[in-house]
PDB file of C-alpha atoms in Angstrom:
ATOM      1  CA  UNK A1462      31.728  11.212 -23.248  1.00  0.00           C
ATOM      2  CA  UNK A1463      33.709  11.116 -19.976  1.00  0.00           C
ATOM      3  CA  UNK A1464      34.794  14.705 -20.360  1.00  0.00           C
ATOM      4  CA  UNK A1465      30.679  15.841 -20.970  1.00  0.00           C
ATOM      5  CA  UNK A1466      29.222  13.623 -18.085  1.00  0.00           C
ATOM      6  CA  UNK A1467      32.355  15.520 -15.773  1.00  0.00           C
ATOM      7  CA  UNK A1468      30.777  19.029 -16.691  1.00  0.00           C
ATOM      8  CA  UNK A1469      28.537  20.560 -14.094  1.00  0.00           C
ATOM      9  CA  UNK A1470      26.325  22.217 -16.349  1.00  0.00           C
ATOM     10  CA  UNK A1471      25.992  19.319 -18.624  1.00  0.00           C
ATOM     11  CA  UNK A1472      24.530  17.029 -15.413  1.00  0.00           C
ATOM     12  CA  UNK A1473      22.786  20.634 -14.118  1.00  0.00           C
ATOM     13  CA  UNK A1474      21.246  20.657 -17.832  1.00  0.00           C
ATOM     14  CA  UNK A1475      20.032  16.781 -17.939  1.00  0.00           C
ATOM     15  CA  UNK A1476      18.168  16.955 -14.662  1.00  0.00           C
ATOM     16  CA  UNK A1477      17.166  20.619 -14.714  1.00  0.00           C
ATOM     17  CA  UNK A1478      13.764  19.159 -16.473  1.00  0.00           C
ATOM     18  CA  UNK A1479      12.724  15.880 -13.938  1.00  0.00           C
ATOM     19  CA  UNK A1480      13.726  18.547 -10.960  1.00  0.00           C
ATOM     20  CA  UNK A1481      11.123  20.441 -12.494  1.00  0.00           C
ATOM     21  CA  UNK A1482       8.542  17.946 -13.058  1.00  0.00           C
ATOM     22  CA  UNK A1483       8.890  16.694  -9.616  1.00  0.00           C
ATOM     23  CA  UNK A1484       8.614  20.457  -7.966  1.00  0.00           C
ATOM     24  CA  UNK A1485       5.348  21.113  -9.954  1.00  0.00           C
ATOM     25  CA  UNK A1486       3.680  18.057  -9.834  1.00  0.00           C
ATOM     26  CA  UNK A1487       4.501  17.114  -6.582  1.00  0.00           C
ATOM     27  CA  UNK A1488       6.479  19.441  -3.786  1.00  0.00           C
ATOM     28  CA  UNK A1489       4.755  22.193  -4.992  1.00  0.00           C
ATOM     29  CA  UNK A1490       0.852  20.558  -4.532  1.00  0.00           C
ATOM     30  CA  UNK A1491       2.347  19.885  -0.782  1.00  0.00           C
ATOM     31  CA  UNK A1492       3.259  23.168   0.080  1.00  0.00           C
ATOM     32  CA  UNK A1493      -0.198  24.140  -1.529  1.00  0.00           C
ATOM     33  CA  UNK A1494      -1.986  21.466   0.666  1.00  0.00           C
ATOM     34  CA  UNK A1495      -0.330  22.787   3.883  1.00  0.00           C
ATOM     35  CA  UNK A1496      -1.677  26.352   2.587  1.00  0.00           C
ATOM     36  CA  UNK A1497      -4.845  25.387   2.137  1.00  0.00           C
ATOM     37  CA  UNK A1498      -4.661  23.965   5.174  1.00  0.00           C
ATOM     38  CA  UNK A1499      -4.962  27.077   6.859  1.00  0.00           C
ATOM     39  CA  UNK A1500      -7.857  28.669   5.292  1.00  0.00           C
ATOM     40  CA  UNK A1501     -11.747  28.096   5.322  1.00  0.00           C
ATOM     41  CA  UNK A1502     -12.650  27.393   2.039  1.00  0.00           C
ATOM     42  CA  UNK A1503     -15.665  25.878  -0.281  1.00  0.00           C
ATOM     43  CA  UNK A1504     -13.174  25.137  -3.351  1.00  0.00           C
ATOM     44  CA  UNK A1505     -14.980  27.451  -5.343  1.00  0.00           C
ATOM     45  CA  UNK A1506     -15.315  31.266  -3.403  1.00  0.00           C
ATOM     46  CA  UNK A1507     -12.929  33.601  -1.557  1.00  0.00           C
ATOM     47  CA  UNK A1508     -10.168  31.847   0.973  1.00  0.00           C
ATOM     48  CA  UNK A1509     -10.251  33.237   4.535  1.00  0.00           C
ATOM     49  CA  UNK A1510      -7.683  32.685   7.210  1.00  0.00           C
ATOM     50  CA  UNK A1511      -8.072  30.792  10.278  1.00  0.00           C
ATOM     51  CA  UNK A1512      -4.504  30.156  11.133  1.00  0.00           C
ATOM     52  CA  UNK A1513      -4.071  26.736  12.398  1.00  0.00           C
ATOM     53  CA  UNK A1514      -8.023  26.031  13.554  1.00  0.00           C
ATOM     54  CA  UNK A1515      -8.486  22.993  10.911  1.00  0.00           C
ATOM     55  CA  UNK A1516      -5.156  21.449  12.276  1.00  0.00           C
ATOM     56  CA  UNK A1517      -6.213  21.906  15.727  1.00  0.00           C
ATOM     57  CA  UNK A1518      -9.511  20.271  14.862  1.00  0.00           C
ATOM     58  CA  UNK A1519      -8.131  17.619  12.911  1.00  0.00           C
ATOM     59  CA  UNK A1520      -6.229  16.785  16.252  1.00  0.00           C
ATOM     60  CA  UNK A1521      -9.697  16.699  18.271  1.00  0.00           C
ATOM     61  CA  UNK A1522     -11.480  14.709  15.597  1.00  0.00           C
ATOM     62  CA  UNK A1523     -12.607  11.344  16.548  1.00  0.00           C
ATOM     63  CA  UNK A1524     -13.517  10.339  13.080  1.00  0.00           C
ATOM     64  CA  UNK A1525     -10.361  10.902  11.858  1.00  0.00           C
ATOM     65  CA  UNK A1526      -8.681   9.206  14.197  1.00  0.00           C
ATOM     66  CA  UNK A1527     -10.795   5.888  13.519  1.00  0.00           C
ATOM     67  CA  UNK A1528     -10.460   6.203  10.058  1.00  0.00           C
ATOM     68  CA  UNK A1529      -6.342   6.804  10.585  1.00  0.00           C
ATOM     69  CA  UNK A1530      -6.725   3.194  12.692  1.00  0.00           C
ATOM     70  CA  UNK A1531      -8.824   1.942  10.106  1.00  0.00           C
ATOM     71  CA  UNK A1532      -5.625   2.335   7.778  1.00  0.00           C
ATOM     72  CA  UNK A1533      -3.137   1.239  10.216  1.00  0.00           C
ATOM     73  CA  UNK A1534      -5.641  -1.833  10.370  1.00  0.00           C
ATOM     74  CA  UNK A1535      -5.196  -2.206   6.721  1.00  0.00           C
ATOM     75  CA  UNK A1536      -1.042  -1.848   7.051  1.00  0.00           C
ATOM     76  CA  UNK A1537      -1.104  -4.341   9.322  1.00  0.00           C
ATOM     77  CA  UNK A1538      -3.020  -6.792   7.524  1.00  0.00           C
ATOM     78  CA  UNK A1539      -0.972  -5.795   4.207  1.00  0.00           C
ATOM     79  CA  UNK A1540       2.339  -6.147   6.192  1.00  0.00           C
ATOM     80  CA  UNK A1541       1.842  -9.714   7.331  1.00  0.00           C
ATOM     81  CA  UNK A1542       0.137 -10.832   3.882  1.00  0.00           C
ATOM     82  CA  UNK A1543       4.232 -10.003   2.660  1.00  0.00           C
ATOM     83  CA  UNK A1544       4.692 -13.286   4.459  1.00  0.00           C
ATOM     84  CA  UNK A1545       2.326 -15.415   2.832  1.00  0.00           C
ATOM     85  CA  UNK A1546       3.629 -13.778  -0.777  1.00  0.00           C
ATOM     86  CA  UNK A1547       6.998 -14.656   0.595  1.00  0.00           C
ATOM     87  CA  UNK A1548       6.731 -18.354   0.550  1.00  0.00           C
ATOM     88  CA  UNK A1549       4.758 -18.569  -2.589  1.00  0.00           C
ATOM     89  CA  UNK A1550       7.673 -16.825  -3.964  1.00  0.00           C
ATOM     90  CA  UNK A1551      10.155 -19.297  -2.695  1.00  0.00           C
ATOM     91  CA  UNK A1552       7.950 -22.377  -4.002  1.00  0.00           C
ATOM     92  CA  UNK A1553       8.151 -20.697  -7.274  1.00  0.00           C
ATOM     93  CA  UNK A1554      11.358 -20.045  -7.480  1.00  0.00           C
ATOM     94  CA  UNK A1555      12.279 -23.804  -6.769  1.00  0.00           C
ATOM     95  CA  UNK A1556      11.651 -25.080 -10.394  1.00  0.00           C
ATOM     96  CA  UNK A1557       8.586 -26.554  -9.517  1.00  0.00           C
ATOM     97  CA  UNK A1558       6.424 -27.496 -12.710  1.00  0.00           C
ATOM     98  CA  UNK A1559       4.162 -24.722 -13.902  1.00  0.00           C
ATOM     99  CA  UNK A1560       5.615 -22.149 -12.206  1.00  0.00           C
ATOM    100  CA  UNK A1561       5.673 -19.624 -15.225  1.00  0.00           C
ATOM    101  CA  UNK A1562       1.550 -20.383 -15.240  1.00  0.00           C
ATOM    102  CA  UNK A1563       1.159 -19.714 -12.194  1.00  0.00           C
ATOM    103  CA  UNK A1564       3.428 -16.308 -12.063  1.00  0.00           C
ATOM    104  CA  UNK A1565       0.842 -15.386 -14.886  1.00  0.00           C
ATOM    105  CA  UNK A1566      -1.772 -16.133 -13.112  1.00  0.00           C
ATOM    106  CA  UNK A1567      -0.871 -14.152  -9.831  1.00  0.00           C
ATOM    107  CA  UNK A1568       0.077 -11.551 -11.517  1.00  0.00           C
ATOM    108  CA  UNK A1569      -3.764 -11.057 -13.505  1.00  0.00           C
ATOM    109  CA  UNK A1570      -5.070  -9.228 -10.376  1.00  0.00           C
ATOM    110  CA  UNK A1571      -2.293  -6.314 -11.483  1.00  0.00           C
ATOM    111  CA  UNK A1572      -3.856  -6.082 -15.096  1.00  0.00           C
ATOM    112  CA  UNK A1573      -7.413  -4.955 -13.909  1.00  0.00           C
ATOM    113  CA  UNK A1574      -8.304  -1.466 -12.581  1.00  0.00           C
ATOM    114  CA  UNK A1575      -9.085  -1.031  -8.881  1.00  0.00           C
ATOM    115  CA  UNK A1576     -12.684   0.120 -10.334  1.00  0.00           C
ATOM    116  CA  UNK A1577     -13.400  -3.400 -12.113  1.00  0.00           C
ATOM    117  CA  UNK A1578     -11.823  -5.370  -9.019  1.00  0.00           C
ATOM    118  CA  UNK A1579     -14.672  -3.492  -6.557  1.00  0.00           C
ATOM    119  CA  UNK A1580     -17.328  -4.526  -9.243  1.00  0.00           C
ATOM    120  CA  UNK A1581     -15.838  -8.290  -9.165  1.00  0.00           C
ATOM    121  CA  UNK A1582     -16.305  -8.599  -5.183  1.00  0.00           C
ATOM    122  CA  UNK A1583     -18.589  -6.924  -4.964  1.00  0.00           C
ATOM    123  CA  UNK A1584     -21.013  -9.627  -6.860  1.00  0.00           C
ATOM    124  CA  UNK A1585     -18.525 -12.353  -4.319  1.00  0.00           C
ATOM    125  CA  UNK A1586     -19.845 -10.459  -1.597  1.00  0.00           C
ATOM    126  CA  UNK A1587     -23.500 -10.463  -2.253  1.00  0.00           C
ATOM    127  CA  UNK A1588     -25.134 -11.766   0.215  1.00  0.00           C
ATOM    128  CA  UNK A1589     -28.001 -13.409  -1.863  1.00  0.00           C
ATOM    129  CA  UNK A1590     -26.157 -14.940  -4.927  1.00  0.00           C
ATOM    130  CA  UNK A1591     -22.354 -14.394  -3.943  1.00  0.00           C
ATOM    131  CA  UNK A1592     -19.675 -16.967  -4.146  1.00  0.00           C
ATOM    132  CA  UNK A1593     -18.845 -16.089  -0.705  1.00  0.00           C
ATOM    133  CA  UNK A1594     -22.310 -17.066   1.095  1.00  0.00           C
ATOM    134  CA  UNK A1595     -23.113 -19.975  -1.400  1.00  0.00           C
ATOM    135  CA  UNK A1596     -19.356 -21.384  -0.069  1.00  0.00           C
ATOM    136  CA  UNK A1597     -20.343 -20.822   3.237  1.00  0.00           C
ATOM    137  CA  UNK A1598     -23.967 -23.190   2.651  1.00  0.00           C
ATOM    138  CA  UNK A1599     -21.663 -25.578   1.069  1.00  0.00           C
ATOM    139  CA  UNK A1600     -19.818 -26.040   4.085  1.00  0.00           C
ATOM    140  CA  UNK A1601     -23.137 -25.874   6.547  1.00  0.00           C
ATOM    141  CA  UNK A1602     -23.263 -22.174   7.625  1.00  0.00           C
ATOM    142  CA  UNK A1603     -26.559 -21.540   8.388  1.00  0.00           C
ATOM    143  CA  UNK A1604     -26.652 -17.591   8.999  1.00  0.00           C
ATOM    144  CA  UNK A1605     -24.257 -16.154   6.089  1.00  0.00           C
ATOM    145  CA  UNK A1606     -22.908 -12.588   6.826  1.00  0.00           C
ATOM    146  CA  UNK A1607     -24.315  -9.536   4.993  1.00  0.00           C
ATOM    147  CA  UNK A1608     -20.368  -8.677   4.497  1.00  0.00           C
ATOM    148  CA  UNK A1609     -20.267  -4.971   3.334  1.00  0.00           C
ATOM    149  CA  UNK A1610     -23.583  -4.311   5.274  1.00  0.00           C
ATOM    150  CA  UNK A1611     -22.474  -5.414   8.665  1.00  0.00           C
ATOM    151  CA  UNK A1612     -20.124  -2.756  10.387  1.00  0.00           C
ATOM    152  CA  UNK A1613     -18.610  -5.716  12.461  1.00  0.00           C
ATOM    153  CA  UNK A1614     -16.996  -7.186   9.484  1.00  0.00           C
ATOM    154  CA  UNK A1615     -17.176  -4.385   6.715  1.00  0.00           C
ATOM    155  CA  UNK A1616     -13.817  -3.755   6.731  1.00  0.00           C
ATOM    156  CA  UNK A1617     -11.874  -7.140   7.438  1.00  0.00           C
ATOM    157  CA  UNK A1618     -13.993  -8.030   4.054  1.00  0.00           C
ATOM    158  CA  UNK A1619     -12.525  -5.331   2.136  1.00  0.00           C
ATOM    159  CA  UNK A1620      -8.909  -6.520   3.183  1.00  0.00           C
ATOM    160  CA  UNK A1621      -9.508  -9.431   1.668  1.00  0.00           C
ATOM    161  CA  UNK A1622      -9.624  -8.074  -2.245  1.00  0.00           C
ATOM    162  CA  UNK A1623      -6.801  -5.699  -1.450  1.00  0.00           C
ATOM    163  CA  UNK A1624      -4.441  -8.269  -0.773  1.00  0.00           C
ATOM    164  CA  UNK A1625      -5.454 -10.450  -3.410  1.00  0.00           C
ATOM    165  CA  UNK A1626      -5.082  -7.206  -5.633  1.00  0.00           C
ATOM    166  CA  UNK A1627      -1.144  -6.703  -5.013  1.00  0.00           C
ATOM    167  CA  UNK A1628      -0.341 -10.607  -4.725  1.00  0.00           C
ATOM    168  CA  UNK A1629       0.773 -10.659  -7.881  1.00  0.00           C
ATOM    169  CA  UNK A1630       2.998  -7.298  -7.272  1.00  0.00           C
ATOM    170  CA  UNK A1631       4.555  -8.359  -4.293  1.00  0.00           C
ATOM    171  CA  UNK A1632       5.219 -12.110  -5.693  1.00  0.00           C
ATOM    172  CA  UNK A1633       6.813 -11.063  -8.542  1.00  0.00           C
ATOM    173  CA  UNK A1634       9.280  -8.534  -6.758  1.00  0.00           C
ATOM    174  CA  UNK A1635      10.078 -11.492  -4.388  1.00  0.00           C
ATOM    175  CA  UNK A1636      10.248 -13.953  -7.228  1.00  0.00           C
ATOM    176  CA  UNK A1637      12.842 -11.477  -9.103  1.00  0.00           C
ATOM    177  CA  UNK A1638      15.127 -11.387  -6.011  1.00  0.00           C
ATOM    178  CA  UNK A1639      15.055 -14.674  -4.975  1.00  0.00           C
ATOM    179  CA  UNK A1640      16.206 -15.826  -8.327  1.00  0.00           C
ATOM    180  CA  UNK A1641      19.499 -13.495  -8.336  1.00  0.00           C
ATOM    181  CA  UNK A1642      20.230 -15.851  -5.356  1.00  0.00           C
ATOM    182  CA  UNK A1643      23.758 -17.445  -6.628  1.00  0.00           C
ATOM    183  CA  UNK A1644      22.766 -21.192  -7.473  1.00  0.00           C
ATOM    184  CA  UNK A1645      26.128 -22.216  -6.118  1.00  0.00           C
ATOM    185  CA  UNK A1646      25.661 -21.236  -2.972  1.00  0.00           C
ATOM    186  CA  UNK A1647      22.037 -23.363  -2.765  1.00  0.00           C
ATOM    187  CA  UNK A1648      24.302 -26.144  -4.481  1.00  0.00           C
ATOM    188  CA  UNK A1649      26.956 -26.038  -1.832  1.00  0.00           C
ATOM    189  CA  UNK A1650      24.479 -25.782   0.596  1.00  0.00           C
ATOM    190  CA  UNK A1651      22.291 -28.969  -0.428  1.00  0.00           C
ATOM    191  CA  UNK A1652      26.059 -30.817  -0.834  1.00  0.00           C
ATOM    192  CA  UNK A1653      26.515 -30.081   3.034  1.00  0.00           C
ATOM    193  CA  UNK A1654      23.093 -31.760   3.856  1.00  0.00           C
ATOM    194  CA  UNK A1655      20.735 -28.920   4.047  1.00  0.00           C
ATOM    195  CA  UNK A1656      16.993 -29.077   3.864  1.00  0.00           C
ATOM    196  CA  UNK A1657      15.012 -26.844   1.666  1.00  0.00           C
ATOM    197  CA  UNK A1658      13.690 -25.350   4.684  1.00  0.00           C
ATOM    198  CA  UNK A1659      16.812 -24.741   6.201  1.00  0.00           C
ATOM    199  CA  UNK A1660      17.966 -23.202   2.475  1.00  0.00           C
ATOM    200  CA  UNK A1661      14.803 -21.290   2.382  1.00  0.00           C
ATOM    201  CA  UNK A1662      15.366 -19.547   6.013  1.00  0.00           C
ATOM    202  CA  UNK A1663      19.728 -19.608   6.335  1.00  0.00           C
ATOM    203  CA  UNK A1664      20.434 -18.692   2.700  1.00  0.00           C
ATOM    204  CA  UNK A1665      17.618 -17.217   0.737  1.00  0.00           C
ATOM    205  CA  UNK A1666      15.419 -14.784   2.905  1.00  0.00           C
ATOM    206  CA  UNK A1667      18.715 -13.066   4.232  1.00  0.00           C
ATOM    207  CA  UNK A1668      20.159 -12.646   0.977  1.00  0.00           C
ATOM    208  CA  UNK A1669      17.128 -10.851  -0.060  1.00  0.00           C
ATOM    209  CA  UNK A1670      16.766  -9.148   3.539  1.00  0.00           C
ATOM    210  CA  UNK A1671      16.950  -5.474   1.538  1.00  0.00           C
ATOM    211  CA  UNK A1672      14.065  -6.239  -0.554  1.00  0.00           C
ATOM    212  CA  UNK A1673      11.847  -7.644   2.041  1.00  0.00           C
ATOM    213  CA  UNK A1674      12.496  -3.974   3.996  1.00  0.00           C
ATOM    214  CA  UNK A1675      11.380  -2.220   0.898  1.00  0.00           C
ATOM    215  CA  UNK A1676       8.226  -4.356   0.125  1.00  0.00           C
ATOM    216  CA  UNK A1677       7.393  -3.430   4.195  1.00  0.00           C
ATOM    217  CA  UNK A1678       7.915   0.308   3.420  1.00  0.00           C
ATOM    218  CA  UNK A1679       5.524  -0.022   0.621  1.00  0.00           C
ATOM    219  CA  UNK A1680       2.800  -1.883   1.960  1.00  0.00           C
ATOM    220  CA  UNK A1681       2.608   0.011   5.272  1.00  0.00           C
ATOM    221  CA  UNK A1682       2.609   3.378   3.080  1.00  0.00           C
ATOM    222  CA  UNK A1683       0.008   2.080   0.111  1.00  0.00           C
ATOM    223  CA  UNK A1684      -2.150   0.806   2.895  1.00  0.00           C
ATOM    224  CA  UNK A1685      -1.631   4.302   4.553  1.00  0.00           C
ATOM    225  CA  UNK A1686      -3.235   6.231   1.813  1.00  0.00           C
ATOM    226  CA  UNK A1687      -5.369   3.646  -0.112  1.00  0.00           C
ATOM    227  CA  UNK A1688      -8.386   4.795  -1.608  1.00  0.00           C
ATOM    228  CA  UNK A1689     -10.374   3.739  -4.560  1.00  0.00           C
ATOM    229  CA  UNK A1690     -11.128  -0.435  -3.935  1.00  0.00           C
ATOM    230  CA  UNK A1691     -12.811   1.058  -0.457  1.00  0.00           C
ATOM    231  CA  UNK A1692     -14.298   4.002  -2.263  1.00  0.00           C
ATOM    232  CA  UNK A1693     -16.164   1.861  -4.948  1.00  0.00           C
ATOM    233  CA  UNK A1694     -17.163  -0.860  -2.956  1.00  0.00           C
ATOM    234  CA  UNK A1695     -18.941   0.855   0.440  1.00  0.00           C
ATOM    235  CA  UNK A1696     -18.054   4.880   0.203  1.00  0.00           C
ATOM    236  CA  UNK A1697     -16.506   4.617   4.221  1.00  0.00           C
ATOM    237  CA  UNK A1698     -19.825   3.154   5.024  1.00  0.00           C
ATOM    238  CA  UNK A1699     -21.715   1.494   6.499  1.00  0.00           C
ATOM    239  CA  UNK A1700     -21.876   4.032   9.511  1.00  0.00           C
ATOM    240  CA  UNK A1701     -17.872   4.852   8.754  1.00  0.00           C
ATOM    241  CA  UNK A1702     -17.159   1.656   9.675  1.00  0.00           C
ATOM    242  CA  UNK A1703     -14.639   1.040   6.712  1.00  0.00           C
ATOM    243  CA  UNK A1704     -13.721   4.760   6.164  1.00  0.00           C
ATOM    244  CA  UNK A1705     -10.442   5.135   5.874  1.00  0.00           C
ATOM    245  CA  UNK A1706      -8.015   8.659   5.787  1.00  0.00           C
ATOM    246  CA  UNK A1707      -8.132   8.982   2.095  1.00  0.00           C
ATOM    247  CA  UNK A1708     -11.969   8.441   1.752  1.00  0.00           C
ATOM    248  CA  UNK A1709     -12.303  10.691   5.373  1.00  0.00           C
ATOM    249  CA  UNK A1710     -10.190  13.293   3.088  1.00  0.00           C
ATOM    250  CA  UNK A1711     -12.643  12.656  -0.059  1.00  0.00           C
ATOM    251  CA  UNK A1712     -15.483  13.245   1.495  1.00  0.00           C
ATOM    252  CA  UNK A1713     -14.618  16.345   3.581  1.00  0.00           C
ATOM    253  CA  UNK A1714     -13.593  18.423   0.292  1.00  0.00           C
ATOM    254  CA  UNK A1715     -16.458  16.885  -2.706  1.00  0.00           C
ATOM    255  CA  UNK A1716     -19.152  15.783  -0.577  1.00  0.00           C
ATOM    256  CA  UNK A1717     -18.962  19.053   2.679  1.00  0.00           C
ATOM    257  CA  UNK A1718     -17.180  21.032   0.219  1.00  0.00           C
ATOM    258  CA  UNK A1719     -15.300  22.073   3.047  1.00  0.00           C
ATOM    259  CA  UNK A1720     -11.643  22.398   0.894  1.00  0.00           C
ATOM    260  CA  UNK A1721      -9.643  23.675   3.601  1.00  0.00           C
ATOM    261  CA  UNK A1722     -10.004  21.049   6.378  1.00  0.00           C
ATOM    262  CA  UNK A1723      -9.707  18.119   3.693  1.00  0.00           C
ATOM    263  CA  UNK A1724      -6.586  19.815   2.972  1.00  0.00           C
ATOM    264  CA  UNK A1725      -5.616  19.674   6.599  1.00  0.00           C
ATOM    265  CA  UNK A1726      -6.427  16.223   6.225  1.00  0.00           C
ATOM    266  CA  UNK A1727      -4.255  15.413   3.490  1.00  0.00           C
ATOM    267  CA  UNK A1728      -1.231  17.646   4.930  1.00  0.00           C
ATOM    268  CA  UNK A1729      -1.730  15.243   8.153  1.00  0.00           C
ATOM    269  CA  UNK A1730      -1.835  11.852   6.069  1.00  0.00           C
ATOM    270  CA  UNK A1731       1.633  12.922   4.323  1.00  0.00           C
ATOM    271  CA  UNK A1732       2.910  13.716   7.678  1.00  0.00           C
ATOM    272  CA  UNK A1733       1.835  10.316   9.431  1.00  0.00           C
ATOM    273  CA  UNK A1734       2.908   8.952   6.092  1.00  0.00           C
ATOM    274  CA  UNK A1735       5.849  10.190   6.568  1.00  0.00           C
ATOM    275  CA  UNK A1736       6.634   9.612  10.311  1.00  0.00           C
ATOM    276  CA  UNK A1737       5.846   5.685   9.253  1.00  0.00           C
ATOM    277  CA  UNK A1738       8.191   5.530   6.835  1.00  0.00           C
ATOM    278  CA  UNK A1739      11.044   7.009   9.047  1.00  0.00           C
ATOM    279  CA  UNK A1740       9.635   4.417  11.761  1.00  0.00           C
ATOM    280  CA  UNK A1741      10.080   1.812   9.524  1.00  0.00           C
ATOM    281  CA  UNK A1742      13.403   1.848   8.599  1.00  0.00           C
ATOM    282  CA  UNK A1743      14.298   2.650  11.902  1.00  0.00           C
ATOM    283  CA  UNK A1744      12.713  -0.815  12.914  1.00  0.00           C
ATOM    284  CA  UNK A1745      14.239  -2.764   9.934  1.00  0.00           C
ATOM    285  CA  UNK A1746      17.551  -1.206  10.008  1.00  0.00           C
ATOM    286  CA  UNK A1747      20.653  -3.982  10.385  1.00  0.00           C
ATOM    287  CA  UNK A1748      24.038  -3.740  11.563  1.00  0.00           C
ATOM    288  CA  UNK A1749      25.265  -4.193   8.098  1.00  0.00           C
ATOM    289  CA  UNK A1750      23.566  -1.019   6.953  1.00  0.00           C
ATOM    290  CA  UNK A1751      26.002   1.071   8.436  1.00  0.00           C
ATOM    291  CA  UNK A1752      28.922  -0.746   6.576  1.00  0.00           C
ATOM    292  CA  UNK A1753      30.839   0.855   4.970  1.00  0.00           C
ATOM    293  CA  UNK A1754      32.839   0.168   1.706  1.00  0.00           C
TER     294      UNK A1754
END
């Protein structure tokens, strides 16, 4: 076995097929969308092209740039939610009672599609019969929001589902890690005097320092390019006051049927995409990365 996995060809023969699966179903569509990019086209007729005009309008265009802060809104707001999925992962994870019920439970949210989730707040959200308002009388609100109807507060309501959408996602990754935590070391710890909280912040949370970077990465990048749960619940609306890149993008190519800017669009979301994930582990990069062994 040693003497087959040491042959070049035999490794250049296992991976030859997931190379090529990645370069047609992914680096190839890229190079494709950055093609696109440069002609005018409906999607359906003849391509003509205009060089680099749908870049240099994409640069010029205000709605795209409130629809790009729009996302970074969103990545923000996902970013510091990793917080509050943090310590619900570290009361888990301390043997309290019914913590395998309630690891079911946060994870539910994971089982539905993005499509039935919209549906489900969307009926919260009413502003007539929804859980949200009647909650609000409860409590003596007079004048209940019209949530998805108001542009002040359109979007800020449609953060709400998304995080409760990848709780359980998040909280299970954090749960996984903070378990591989060597008991003995929380046992010698708690034999010197230390407080949970002190365990929770000294010990846990930088043993699992790597995985908190990666859950960062993700959330800033998912929020970066998210899509349907805005889609289905307001289209961008009302007045583009929730639009994000991805719906922007949407709407340009199968609503304008204008192809080749939408491709522009997308081209420019992997790039920003891209520039945030660089960013990112730039900004969570430690000493101890460069170690080496």
């Amino acid at each position: 076995m040693r003497n087959v996995m040491s042959n070049k060809f035999v490794i250049t023969l296992y991976t030859l097929p997931a190379l090529l699966l990645i370069l047609v179903l992914i680096y190839i569509p890229i190079v494709l969308t950055g093609y696109y990019g440069l002609m005018d086209w409906n999607g359906i007729g003849e391509m003509t092209f205009i060089g680099l005009d749908n870049y240099i309008k994409l640069m010029q265009d205000g709605k795209f740039w409130t629809s790009a802060g729009h996302s970074f809104l969103l990545a923000l707001f996902s970013t510091l939610s990793l917080l509050i999925y943090l310590a619900i992962s570290l009361v888990l994870a301390s043997k309290i009672k019914g913590a395998d019920i309630l690891r079911k439970i946060y994870l539910i949210p994971m089982l539905l599609s993005s499509v039935a989730i919209a549906q489900l707040w969307l009926k919260i959200f009413d502003p007539s019969n929804g859980m949200a308002n009647r909650l609000l009388e409860f409590f003596g609100v007079q004048n209940t929001p019209i949530w998805l109807a108001d542009p002040n507060i359109a979007l800020y309501a449609i953060f709400i589902p998304i995080v409760w959408q990848y709780a359980g996602f998040y909280i299970l990754i954090y749960y996984a890690a903070l378990k591989n935590v060597p008991e003995e070391i929380v046992e010698a710890a708690k034999i010197d005097g230390a407080t949970p909280l002190q365990i929770a912040f000294k010990i846990k949370i930088p043993l699992i320092s790597g995985v908190f970077k990666v859950t960062i990465m993700l959330a800033i990048v998912g929020s970066l390019k998210y899509f349907d749960l805005i889609y289905v619940m307001t289209g961008g609306g009302p007045n583009g006051a929730s639009e994000v890149m991805a719906s922007y993008m949407y709407k340009e190519a199968f609503k304008l049927n204008n192809f080749g800017y939408a491709s522009a669009i997308g081209f420019g979301l992997l790039v920003i995409c891209l520039g945030m994930t660089w960013l990112t582990s730039r900004l969570t990069k430690s000493k101890n990365d460069d170690v080496q062994y």
